[in-house]
């Protein structure tokens, strides 16, 4: 029976691949989920009869649009904008916007697909979507970024709404970009519709803890994975890839919980600071000055900068990939395991290649996949929506406690699901199955949608 199901899944996967040519990251994300689902289909034959997998892999709607804008010299540029509204069985489409030159439909679809199951895992009423553009904010002036964001929203606004689709930030989209987009949405619609975007500034409808949420949440997840093994974060040596929003607040929470972070990176290189990263300096360079991390080593005599270095070569006990997809390969995973790494918590989306995931699972280290470990960002976005709807604003402590309990629950449900399906400690299986079953049941209940 199980073998037949595996063959059935392989056939469905090949159909999805053929239907979405050239979208490698999307194929990878679909394959990873499908590989976990064999036992679920044995238990729930109605999911097969009702073609839930075929339906859940097809976005409800995909929007692609032109984004023209003028730079400071008056030259016109044309970028491409995307919004993939993947699944609304559990609630409004929810998921971030990414501005990065590598963005194309395959990236947005992989992120949207992952988001559907991640959002289901939070237990909150949110569906999944993702969007963005191949625009590169790096090296652009504030005025250029503003004109781009205004042009992007001039098309996107018609597809959004408190009860329809609520984007947030992602790579290249932080408070500045969200501010420009919210301002344009407000002008066009003449509505102060706070709930239409999350990750807003605290002064204009944002939630405390949203900035910190993805990084903090990923650390809470790692704390729970270690606790399940009767271990703790205190005194552990950690490395974090990236130095953007997720990385900075991962470092902050690791330090608060007594761990030592000795390295982080950007797409040009790695900094190593054996005494422990000086976070106020790193934040000043990245958040205030918007400069490269090489600047950190220039200002700190104990720190080393390794241009083009691989952060995973630095020995550590805990690794937290927090930059981008497929940044941690099979070779990197083997190096980490060899160097004594006992836990990996993914702040980024799909940062580990399938070969790397296999290495972690075979080594039986605590491996928390992004779908579960980085769900704290979107969960806090949902808390922001709750505050906006009730015209309320909660304290930092209250919101952080809510985030902590959501992450603790996600850990418990992925752990229990893995046990139920005979794979104790396998959070990949636990997260894929727990998220999928929730979405599948809602889709069945809603008819042929
Ligand atoms: P930021 O733009 O704030 O930071 C991204 C960081 O990753 C930067 O240090 C950047 O370096 C590095 N990076 C980006 N692309 C590459 C690349 N191709 N190669 C090497 N390094 C790269 O983004 P976020 O911190 O918001 O997002 C990081 C990850 O976390 C992404 O995978 C995102 O999808 C995921 N995520 C984010 C959430 C959020 O709330 N922000 C929620 C859940 C997941 P450089 O400056 O050199 O480009």
Tab-separated table of C-alpha atoms and ligand atoms in Angstrom:
chain	number	residue	atom	x	y	z
A	1	UNK	CA	0.000	0.000	0.000
A	2	UNK	CA	2.697	2.485	1.070
A	3	UNK	CA	4.746	1.685	-2.066
A	4	UNK	CA	1.750	2.316	-4.310
A	5	UNK	CA	1.292	5.650	-2.604
A	6	UNK	CA	4.930	6.551	-3.185
A	7	UNK	CA	4.507	5.744	-6.883
A	8	UNK	CA	1.318	7.786	-6.964
A	9	UNK	CA	3.159	10.728	-5.371
A	10	UNK	CA	6.014	10.408	-7.861
A	11	UNK	CA	3.517	10.550	-10.736
A	12	UNK	CA	1.826	13.610	-9.264
A	13	UNK	CA	5.227	15.249	-8.738
A	14	UNK	CA	6.236	14.636	-12.363
A	15	UNK	CA	2.954	16.203	-13.518
A	16	UNK	CA	3.548	19.272	-11.347
A	17	UNK	CA	7.109	19.573	-12.693
A	18	UNK	CA	5.962	19.364	-16.306
A	19	UNK	CA	3.217	21.914	-15.685
A	20	UNK	CA	5.642	24.442	-14.156
A	21	UNK	CA	8.750	24.229	-16.364
A	22	UNK	CA	12.010	25.874	-15.317
A	23	UNK	CA	10.866	26.630	-11.758
A	24	UNK	CA	13.555	24.640	-9.937
A	25	UNK	CA	13.027	26.062	-6.443
A	26	UNK	CA	9.281	25.422	-6.687
A	27	UNK	CA	9.916	21.810	-7.775
A	28	UNK	CA	12.310	21.382	-4.827
A	29	UNK	CA	9.787	22.718	-2.292
A	30	UNK	CA	6.979	20.534	-3.677
A	31	UNK	CA	9.162	17.425	-3.747
A	32	UNK	CA	10.209	17.932	-0.130
A	33	UNK	CA	6.591	18.087	1.045
A	34	UNK	CA	5.411	15.200	-1.147
A	35	UNK	CA	8.200	12.948	0.129
A	36	UNK	CA	6.683	13.216	3.612
A	37	UNK	CA	3.096	12.505	2.643
A	38	UNK	CA	3.046	8.764	1.836
A	39	UNK	CA	1.795	7.673	5.296
A	40	UNK	CA	-0.829	10.440	5.391
A	41	UNK	CA	-2.417	9.261	2.163
A	42	UNK	CA	-2.630	5.727	3.531
A	43	UNK	CA	-4.517	7.072	6.534
A	44	UNK	CA	-6.651	9.521	4.526
A	45	UNK	CA	-7.595	7.996	1.153
A	46	UNK	CA	-10.124	10.825	0.740
A	47	UNK	CA	-7.190	13.207	0.123
A	48	UNK	CA	-6.245	11.095	-2.906
A	49	UNK	CA	-9.822	10.693	-4.182
A	50	UNK	CA	-10.407	14.427	-3.898
A	51	UNK	CA	-7.049	15.278	-5.580
A	52	UNK	CA	-5.954	17.484	-2.682
A	53	UNK	CA	-2.251	17.297	-3.600
A	54	UNK	CA	-2.881	18.333	-7.191
A	55	UNK	CA	-5.093	21.187	-5.989
A	56	UNK	CA	-2.825	22.378	-3.176
A	57	UNK	CA	0.153	22.566	-5.590
A	58	UNK	CA	-1.680	24.872	-7.993
A	59	UNK	CA	-1.830	28.512	-6.834
A	60	UNK	CA	-5.320	29.976	-6.641
A	61	UNK	CA	-4.114	33.056	-8.518
A	62	UNK	CA	-0.806	34.363	-9.951
A	63	UNK	CA	-0.349	38.031	-10.755
A	64	UNK	CA	2.619	39.333	-12.778
A	65	UNK	CA	2.927	43.019	-13.579
A	66	UNK	CA	5.136	45.795	-14.950
A	67	UNK	CA	6.784	48.167	-12.465
A	68	UNK	CA	8.220	51.242	-14.231
A	69	UNK	CA	10.111	53.816	-12.164
A	70	UNK	CA	12.593	56.687	-12.600
A	71	UNK	CA	16.008	56.869	-10.965
A	72	UNK	CA	17.549	60.067	-9.565
A	73	UNK	CA	18.985	60.969	-12.966
A	74	UNK	CA	15.591	60.679	-14.648
A	75	UNK	CA	16.366	57.394	-16.399
A	76	UNK	CA	13.457	54.958	-16.648
A	77	UNK	CA	13.754	51.365	-15.387
A	78	UNK	CA	11.312	48.510	-15.753
A	79	UNK	CA	11.080	45.746	-13.156
A	80	UNK	CA	8.696	42.851	-12.866
A	81	UNK	CA	6.296	42.509	-9.925
A	82	UNK	CA	4.712	39.294	-8.639
A	83	UNK	CA	2.031	38.244	-6.206
A	84	UNK	CA	1.129	34.576	-5.975
A	85	UNK	CA	-2.060	34.041	-3.957
A	86	UNK	CA	-1.495	30.398	-3.204
A	87	UNK	CA	-4.140	29.130	-0.828
A	88	UNK	CA	-6.938	30.776	1.150
A	89	UNK	CA	-8.588	27.706	2.701
A	90	UNK	CA	-7.557	28.757	6.213
A	91	UNK	CA	-7.707	32.540	5.866
A	92	UNK	CA	-6.550	35.566	3.852
A	93	UNK	CA	-3.439	35.140	1.697
A	94	UNK	CA	-0.533	35.992	3.983
A	95	UNK	CA	3.169	36.110	3.208
A	96	UNK	CA	5.949	38.574	2.533
A	97	UNK	CA	7.280	40.569	-0.415
A	98	UNK	CA	10.868	39.987	-1.549
A	99	UNK	CA	12.908	42.555	-3.508
A	100	UNK	CA	16.050	40.887	-4.858
A	101	UNK	CA	17.536	40.604	-8.383
A	102	UNK	CA	17.200	36.788	-8.252
A	103	UNK	CA	13.392	36.955	-7.948
A	104	UNK	CA	11.350	35.208	-10.659
A	105	UNK	CA	8.129	33.229	-10.629
A	106	UNK	CA	9.803	29.980	-9.437
A	107	UNK	CA	11.166	31.666	-6.287
A	108	UNK	CA	7.870	33.325	-5.440
A	109	UNK	CA	5.985	30.044	-5.963
A	110	UNK	CA	8.369	28.056	-3.756
A	111	UNK	CA	8.014	30.657	-1.023
A	112	UNK	CA	4.228	30.788	-1.422
A	113	UNK	CA	3.915	26.998	-1.307
A	114	UNK	CA	6.024	26.772	1.878
A	115	UNK	CA	4.035	29.619	3.373
A	116	UNK	CA	0.736	27.718	3.064
A	117	UNK	CA	1.917	24.928	5.389
A	118	UNK	CA	3.917	27.221	7.676
A	119	UNK	CA	0.878	29.401	8.255
A	120	UNK	CA	-1.228	26.315	8.951
A	121	UNK	CA	1.317	25.216	11.574
A	122	UNK	CA	0.828	28.444	13.523
A	123	UNK	CA	-2.776	27.380	14.205
A	124	UNK	CA	-3.898	30.879	13.210
A	125	UNK	CA	-6.524	31.728	10.562
A	126	UNK	CA	-4.129	32.633	7.734
A	127	UNK	CA	-3.790	31.296	4.199
A	128	UNK	CA	-0.575	31.511	2.172
A	129	UNK	CA	0.828	33.828	-0.491
A	130	UNK	CA	4.082	35.504	-1.482
A	131	UNK	CA	5.201	38.299	-3.779
A	132	UNK	CA	8.010	40.595	-4.722
A	133	UNK	CA	10.107	41.910	-7.544
A	134	UNK	CA	13.486	41.535	-9.248
A	135	UNK	CA	14.226	45.106	-8.106
A	136	UNK	CA	17.521	45.438	-6.182
A	137	UNK	CA	17.267	48.002	-3.360
A	138	UNK	CA	21.045	47.775	-2.731
A	139	UNK	CA	22.838	50.982	-3.676
A	140	UNK	CA	19.589	52.866	-4.409
A	141	UNK	CA	18.784	56.213	-2.797
A	142	UNK	CA	15.765	56.602	-0.503
A	143	UNK	CA	14.042	58.550	-3.292
A	144	UNK	CA	14.591	55.735	-5.794
A	145	UNK	CA	13.334	53.118	-3.363
A	146	UNK	CA	10.269	55.276	-2.674
A	147	UNK	CA	9.441	55.737	-6.358
A	148	UNK	CA	9.839	52.026	-6.978
A	149	UNK	CA	7.612	51.114	-4.011
A	150	UNK	CA	4.946	53.590	-5.090
A	151	UNK	CA	4.906	52.199	-8.618
A	152	UNK	CA	4.808	48.615	-7.299
A	153	UNK	CA	1.831	49.395	-5.055
A	154	UNK	CA	0.023	51.305	-7.802
A	155	UNK	CA	-0.649	47.933	-9.405
A	156	UNK	CA	-0.618	45.652	-6.366
A	157	UNK	CA	-3.201	47.584	-4.306
A	158	UNK	CA	-6.157	46.279	-6.338
A	159	UNK	CA	-5.312	42.703	-5.342
A	160	UNK	CA	-4.952	43.389	-1.601
A	161	UNK	CA	-7.309	44.012	1.295
A	162	UNK	CA	-7.879	43.216	4.936
A	163	UNK	CA	-10.159	40.311	3.955
A	164	UNK	CA	-8.237	39.273	0.835
A	165	UNK	CA	-4.466	39.463	0.908
A	166	UNK	CA	-2.111	40.934	3.523
A	167	UNK	CA	1.606	41.075	2.567
A	168	UNK	CA	4.594	41.700	4.864
A	169	UNK	CA	8.387	42.078	4.376
A	170	UNK	CA	11.051	39.571	3.336
A	171	UNK	CA	14.528	39.913	1.804
A	172	UNK	CA	15.065	43.549	0.760
A	173	UNK	CA	11.743	44.702	2.228
A	174	UNK	CA	11.857	46.200	5.726
A	175	UNK	CA	10.228	49.101	7.554
A	176	UNK	CA	11.301	51.719	4.988
A	177	UNK	CA	9.847	49.866	1.994
A	178	UNK	CA	6.650	48.886	3.833
A	179	UNK	CA	6.171	52.535	4.848
A	180	UNK	CA	6.354	53.756	1.244
A	181	UNK	CA	3.997	51.002	0.113
A	182	UNK	CA	1.472	51.649	2.893
A	183	UNK	CA	1.557	55.381	2.119
A	184	UNK	CA	0.762	54.716	-1.537
A	185	UNK	CA	-2.024	52.236	-0.678
A	186	UNK	CA	-3.598	54.836	1.620
A	187	UNK	CA	-3.424	57.552	-1.053
A	188	UNK	CA	-4.957	55.416	-3.772
A	189	UNK	CA	-7.755	53.923	-1.691
A	190	UNK	CA	-8.404	56.835	0.684
A	191	UNK	CA	-8.609	54.247	3.488
A	192	UNK	CA	-6.410	53.951	6.574
A	193	UNK	CA	-6.589	50.184	6.351
A	194	UNK	CA	-3.882	49.188	8.840
A	195	UNK	CA	-4.508	45.482	8.429
A	196	UNK	CA	-3.570	45.485	4.737
A	197	UNK	CA	0.174	45.176	5.461
A	198	UNK	CA	2.109	43.850	8.444
A	199	UNK	CA	5.587	44.721	9.644
A	200	UNK	CA	4.489	48.369	9.792
A	201	UNK	CA	6.352	50.911	11.930
A	202	UNK	CA	5.178	50.925	15.535
A	203	UNK	CA	4.204	54.608	15.172
A	204	UNK	CA	1.719	53.834	12.378
A	205	UNK	CA	-0.053	50.623	13.299
A	206	UNK	CA	2.797	48.148	13.628
A	207	UNK	CA	3.220	45.657	16.424
A	208	UNK	CA	6.009	45.551	18.936
A	209	UNK	CA	8.132	42.391	18.479
A	210	UNK	CA	7.291	42.045	14.731
A	211	UNK	CA	10.812	43.209	13.788
A	212	UNK	CA	12.362	40.694	16.163
A	213	UNK	CA	9.810	37.919	15.661
A	214	UNK	CA	11.352	35.632	13.034
A	215	UNK	CA	14.776	35.558	14.672
A	216	UNK	CA	13.432	35.301	18.229
A	217	UNK	CA	10.952	32.616	17.159
A	218	UNK	CA	13.669	30.528	15.492
A	219	UNK	CA	15.710	30.641	18.700
A	220	UNK	CA	12.663	29.632	20.778
A	221	UNK	CA	12.232	26.668	18.429
A	222	UNK	CA	15.873	25.632	18.898
A	223	UNK	CA	15.489	26.043	22.665
A	224	UNK	CA	12.546	23.583	22.521
A	225	UNK	CA	14.450	21.113	20.329
A	226	UNK	CA	17.299	21.130	22.826
A	227	UNK	CA	14.923	20.809	25.795
A	228	UNK	CA	13.405	17.712	24.144
A	229	UNK	CA	16.943	16.277	24.303
A	230	UNK	CA	17.457	17.449	27.882
A	231	UNK	CA	19.895	20.124	26.744
A	232	UNK	CA	19.893	23.948	26.729
A	233	UNK	CA	21.235	26.949	24.830
A	234	UNK	CA	23.294	28.354	27.658
A	235	UNK	CA	27.016	28.339	26.924
A	236	UNK	CA	26.630	26.986	23.375
A	237	UNK	CA	28.785	28.330	20.528
A	238	UNK	CA	26.648	29.438	17.579
A	239	UNK	CA	26.979	30.718	14.033
A	240	UNK	CA	24.317	32.596	12.099
A	241	UNK	CA	24.378	33.171	8.348
A	242	UNK	CA	23.263	36.487	6.879
A	243	UNK	CA	23.156	39.806	8.708
A	244	UNK	CA	19.697	41.061	7.792
A	245	UNK	CA	16.521	41.233	9.821
A	246	UNK	CA	16.282	37.545	10.714
A	247	UNK	CA	19.999	37.138	11.441
A	248	UNK	CA	20.281	40.196	13.712
A	249	UNK	CA	17.409	39.170	15.971
A	250	UNK	CA	18.492	35.546	15.984
A	251	UNK	CA	21.835	36.753	17.334
A	252	UNK	CA	20.073	38.983	19.879
A	253	UNK	CA	17.914	36.198	21.346
A	254	UNK	CA	20.753	33.660	21.330
A	255	UNK	CA	22.836	36.109	23.353
A	256	UNK	CA	19.947	36.845	25.728
A	257	UNK	CA	19.577	33.123	26.386
A	258	UNK	CA	23.255	32.749	27.252
A	259	UNK	CA	24.688	31.413	23.990
A	260	UNK	CA	27.764	32.852	22.269
A	261	UNK	CA	27.523	33.848	18.588
A	262	UNK	CA	30.936	33.930	16.949
A	263	UNK	CA	30.181	34.447	13.234
A	264	UNK	CA	27.734	35.861	10.716
A	265	UNK	CA	27.875	36.777	7.000
A	266	UNK	CA	26.528	38.611	3.983
A	267	UNK	CA	26.710	37.705	0.309
A	268	UNK	CA	30.308	39.015	0.120
A	269	UNK	CA	31.935	37.367	3.128
A	270	UNK	CA	32.015	36.239	6.733
A	271	UNK	CA	32.977	37.910	9.995
A	272	UNK	CA	34.403	35.827	12.813
A	273	UNK	CA	34.603	37.261	16.303
A	274	UNK	CA	35.663	34.583	18.778
A	275	UNK	CA	34.885	36.787	21.794
A	276	UNK	CA	31.283	37.021	20.607
A	277	UNK	CA	29.580	39.352	18.133
A	278	UNK	CA	29.204	42.951	19.333
A	279	UNK	CA	25.527	43.297	18.421
A	280	UNK	CA	25.074	47.056	18.983
A	281	UNK	CA	27.935	47.683	16.529
A	282	UNK	CA	26.552	45.196	13.999
A	283	UNK	CA	23.088	46.777	14.205
A	284	UNK	CA	24.562	50.252	13.761
A	285	UNK	CA	26.352	49.141	10.578
A	286	UNK	CA	23.455	47.123	9.106
A	287	UNK	CA	20.278	48.847	10.295
A	288	UNK	CA	21.367	52.468	10.618
A	289	UNK	CA	24.190	52.893	8.095
A	290	UNK	CA	22.997	50.137	5.680
A	291	UNK	CA	26.615	49.084	5.020
A	292	UNK	CA	28.407	45.746	4.450
A	293	UNK	CA	29.652	43.543	7.303
A	294	UNK	CA	33.284	44.011	6.209
A	295	UNK	CA	32.858	47.355	7.973
A	296	UNK	CA	32.429	45.503	11.286
A	297	UNK	CA	35.927	44.006	11.110
A	298	UNK	CA	37.307	47.409	10.127
A	299	UNK	CA	35.943	48.828	13.399
A	300	UNK	CA	36.705	45.891	15.715
A	301	UNK	CA	40.313	44.840	16.086
A	302	UNK	CA	39.537	41.328	17.454
A	303	UNK	CA	37.249	40.462	14.552
A	304	UNK	CA	38.330	38.835	11.277
A	305	UNK	CA	36.709	39.373	7.880
A	306	UNK	CA	36.908	36.466	5.414
A	307	UNK	CA	36.021	37.755	1.942
A	308	UNK	CA	34.137	35.053	0.015
A	309	UNK	CA	34.371	32.751	3.059
A	310	UNK	CA	31.927	29.971	3.894
A	311	UNK	CA	30.310	30.555	7.292
A	312	UNK	CA	29.575	26.818	7.696
A	313	UNK	CA	33.319	26.083	7.894
A	314	UNK	CA	33.443	27.771	11.328
A	315	UNK	CA	33.140	25.083	14.045
A	316	UNK	CA	30.036	25.498	16.218
A	317	UNK	CA	27.467	23.582	18.263
A	318	UNK	CA	24.442	25.381	16.850
A	319	UNK	CA	23.960	26.700	13.307
A	320	UNK	CA	21.169	29.054	12.298
A	321	UNK	CA	20.904	29.635	8.518
A	322	UNK	CA	19.210	33.029	8.186
A	323	UNK	CA	20.113	34.347	4.713
A	324	UNK	CA	18.540	32.634	1.703
A	325	UNK	CA	17.482	29.416	-0.068
A	326	UNK	CA	20.009	26.649	-0.750
A	327	UNK	CA	22.803	28.429	1.121
A	328	UNK	CA	23.781	25.264	3.031
A	329	UNK	CA	24.857	22.356	0.821
A	330	UNK	CA	25.496	18.666	1.486
A	331	UNK	CA	29.189	19.433	1.891
A	332	UNK	CA	28.440	22.222	4.373
A	333	UNK	CA	26.153	19.894	6.338
A	334	UNK	CA	28.865	17.230	6.543
A	335	UNK	CA	31.360	19.860	7.730
A	336	UNK	CA	28.956	21.053	10.438
A	337	UNK	CA	28.271	17.518	11.690
A	338	UNK	CA	31.979	16.645	11.637
A	339	UNK	CA	32.751	19.782	13.654
A	340	UNK	CA	30.298	18.770	16.400
A	341	UNK	CA	27.146	20.701	15.483
A	342	UNK	CA	24.181	19.327	17.475
A	343	UNK	CA	21.328	21.572	16.305
A	344	UNK	CA	20.300	23.524	13.205
A	345	UNK	CA	17.401	25.970	13.279
A	346	UNK	CA	16.386	27.538	9.971
A	347	UNK	CA	15.459	31.212	10.125
A	348	UNK	CA	15.602	31.413	6.327
A	349	UNK	CA	13.250	29.632	3.920
A	350	UNK	CA	14.596	26.351	2.483
A	351	UNK	CA	18.240	27.296	3.200
A	352	UNK	CA	19.444	23.678	3.245
A	353	UNK	CA	19.666	21.705	-0.009
A	354	UNK	CA	17.932	18.276	-0.110
A	355	UNK	CA	21.359	16.616	0.232
A	356	UNK	CA	22.126	18.726	3.304
A	357	UNK	CA	18.769	17.831	4.889
A	358	UNK	CA	19.569	14.141	4.357
A	359	UNK	CA	22.919	14.562	6.127
A	360	UNK	CA	21.257	16.177	9.160
A	361	UNK	CA	18.513	13.556	9.374
A	362	UNK	CA	20.969	10.672	9.060
A	363	UNK	CA	23.232	12.200	11.714
A	364	UNK	CA	20.113	12.503	13.930
A	365	UNK	CA	21.031	15.999	15.064
A	366	UNK	CA	18.175	18.340	16.062
A	367	UNK	CA	17.153	19.816	12.706
A	368	UNK	CA	14.336	22.389	12.650
A	369	UNK	CA	13.203	23.148	9.070
A	370	UNK	CA	12.241	26.724	8.183
A	371	UNK	CA	8.585	25.867	7.743
A	372	UNK	CA	8.374	25.291	11.504
A	373	UNK	CA	11.356	27.187	12.918
A	374	UNK	CA	10.785	30.538	11.182
A	375	UNK	CA	6.991	30.655	11.562
A	376	UNK	CA	7.324	33.220	14.372
A	377	UNK	CA	7.466	36.069	11.831
A	378	UNK	CA	4.158	35.331	10.199
A	379	UNK	CA	2.581	34.405	13.534
A	380	UNK	CA	3.470	37.839	14.899
A	381	UNK	CA	2.110	39.381	11.703
A	382	UNK	CA	-1.186	37.692	12.586
A	383	UNK	CA	-0.885	39.183	16.091
A	384	UNK	CA	-0.344	42.591	14.425
A	385	UNK	CA	-3.571	42.054	12.460
A	386	UNK	CA	-5.412	41.208	15.694
A	387	UNK	CA	-4.194	44.442	17.285
A	388	UNK	CA	-5.153	46.487	14.211
A	389	UNK	CA	-8.645	44.965	14.095
A	390	UNK	CA	-9.291	45.784	17.733
A	391	UNK	CA	-7.552	49.211	17.521
A	392	UNK	CA	-5.265	48.023	20.303
A	393	UNK	CA	-1.512	47.848	20.895
A	394	UNK	CA	0.028	45.307	23.188
A	395	UNK	CA	3.176	45.618	25.291
A	396	UNK	CA	6.476	44.096	24.175
A	397	UNK	CA	6.371	41.553	27.011
A	398	UNK	CA	2.819	40.414	26.250
A	399	UNK	CA	3.508	40.057	22.524
A	400	UNK	CA	6.768	38.205	23.096
A	401	UNK	CA	4.999	35.794	25.467
A	402	UNK	CA	2.398	35.107	22.768
A	403	UNK	CA	5.182	34.477	20.239
A	404	UNK	CA	6.988	32.180	22.645
A	405	UNK	CA	3.888	30.113	23.313
A	406	UNK	CA	3.099	29.841	19.564
A	407	UNK	CA	6.638	28.563	18.869
A	408	UNK	CA	6.447	26.155	21.805
A	409	UNK	CA	3.142	24.818	20.404
A	410	UNK	CA	4.585	24.460	16.889
A	411	UNK	CA	7.460	22.492	18.337
A	412	UNK	CA	5.068	20.260	20.278
A	413	UNK	CA	2.781	19.606	17.310
A	414	UNK	CA	5.633	18.822	14.896
A	415	UNK	CA	7.291	16.586	17.500
A	416	UNK	CA	4.033	14.728	18.256
A	417	UNK	CA	3.142	14.337	14.573
A	418	UNK	CA	6.580	12.858	13.833
A	419	UNK	CA	6.078	10.373	16.688
A	420	UNK	CA	2.549	9.520	15.532
A	421	UNK	CA	3.884	8.682	12.062
A	422	UNK	CA	6.738	6.553	13.407
A	423	UNK	CA	9.610	8.993	12.846
A	424	UNK	CA	10.487	10.374	16.289
A	425	UNK	CA	12.610	13.519	16.189
A	426	UNK	CA	12.074	14.069	12.439
A	427	UNK	CA	10.754	17.643	12.345
A	428	UNK	CA	10.725	17.684	8.524
A	429	UNK	CA	8.118	14.950	8.457
A	430	UNK	CA	6.313	16.382	11.482
A	431	UNK	CA	6.046	19.886	9.988
A	432	UNK	CA	5.058	18.762	6.503
A	433	UNK	CA	2.377	16.376	7.740
A	434	UNK	CA	0.931	18.599	10.485
A	435	UNK	CA	0.709	21.603	8.116
A	436	UNK	CA	-0.627	19.615	5.175
A	437	UNK	CA	-3.362	17.804	7.113
A	438	UNK	CA	-4.734	21.060	8.478
A	439	UNK	CA	-4.929	22.638	5.012
A	440	UNK	CA	-6.264	19.455	3.385
A	441	UNK	CA	-9.089	19.095	5.887
A	442	UNK	CA	-10.139	22.716	5.381
A	443	UNK	CA	-10.060	22.267	1.591
A	444	UNK	CA	-12.225	19.155	1.814
A	445	UNK	CA	-14.731	20.996	3.995
A	446	UNK	CA	-14.971	23.889	1.539
A	447	UNK	CA	-15.965	21.724	-1.444
A	448	UNK	CA	-14.260	21.516	-4.820
A	449	UNK	CA	-12.151	24.672	-4.498
B	1	LIG	P1	17.186	40.762	4.739
B	1	LIG	O1	17.092	41.363	3.404
B	1	LIG	O2	16.955	41.611	5.941
B	1	LIG	O3	18.592	40.031	4.926
B	1	LIG	C1	19.007	39.056	4.056
B	1	LIG	C2	20.412	38.612	4.449
B	1	LIG	O4	20.739	37.452	3.698
B	1	LIG	C3	21.457	39.650	4.133
B	1	LIG	O5	22.517	39.545	5.038
B	1	LIG	C4	21.906	39.236	2.731
B	1	LIG	O6	23.224	39.632	2.412
B	1	LIG	C5	21.833	37.728	2.825
B	1	LIG	N1	21.534	37.192	1.473
B	1	LIG	C6	20.437	37.424	0.710
B	1	LIG	N2	20.524	36.804	-0.468
B	1	LIG	C7	21.700	36.178	-0.450
B	1	LIG	C8	22.374	35.358	-1.372
B	1	LIG	N3	21.845	35.076	-2.573
B	1	LIG	N4	23.574	34.851	-1.001
B	1	LIG	C9	24.095	35.126	0.217
B	1	LIG	N5	23.503	35.906	1.133
B	1	LIG	C10	22.341	36.418	0.807
B	1	LIG	O7	16.137	39.520	4.722
B	1	LIG	P2	15.474	38.759	5.941
B	1	LIG	O8	16.415	38.700	7.077
B	1	LIG	O9	14.120	39.307	6.147
B	1	LIG	O10	15.278	37.285	5.320
B	1	LIG	C11	16.286	36.273	5.432
B	1	LIG	C12	15.645	34.916	5.192
B	1	LIG	O11	14.614	34.689	6.178
B	1	LIG	C13	14.965	34.722	3.832
B	1	LIG	O12	15.088	33.376	3.442
B	1	LIG	C14	13.495	34.999	4.155
B	1	LIG	O13	12.615	34.409	3.228
B	1	LIG	C15	13.395	34.343	5.521
B	1	LIG	N6	12.269	34.793	6.342
B	1	LIG	C16	12.123	36.103	6.680
B	1	LIG	C17	11.073	36.491	7.477
B	1	LIG	C18	10.939	37.893	7.972
B	1	LIG	O14	10.084	38.128	8.840
B	1	LIG	N7	11.739	38.847	7.515
B	1	LIG	C19	10.040	35.535	7.917
B	1	LIG	C20	10.357	34.151	7.588
B	1	LIG	C21	11.406	33.822	6.803
B	1	LIG	P3	23.448	40.816	1.347
B	1	LIG	O15	23.112	42.070	2.076
B	1	LIG	O16	24.868	40.702	0.960
B	1	LIG	O17	22.504	40.529	0.199
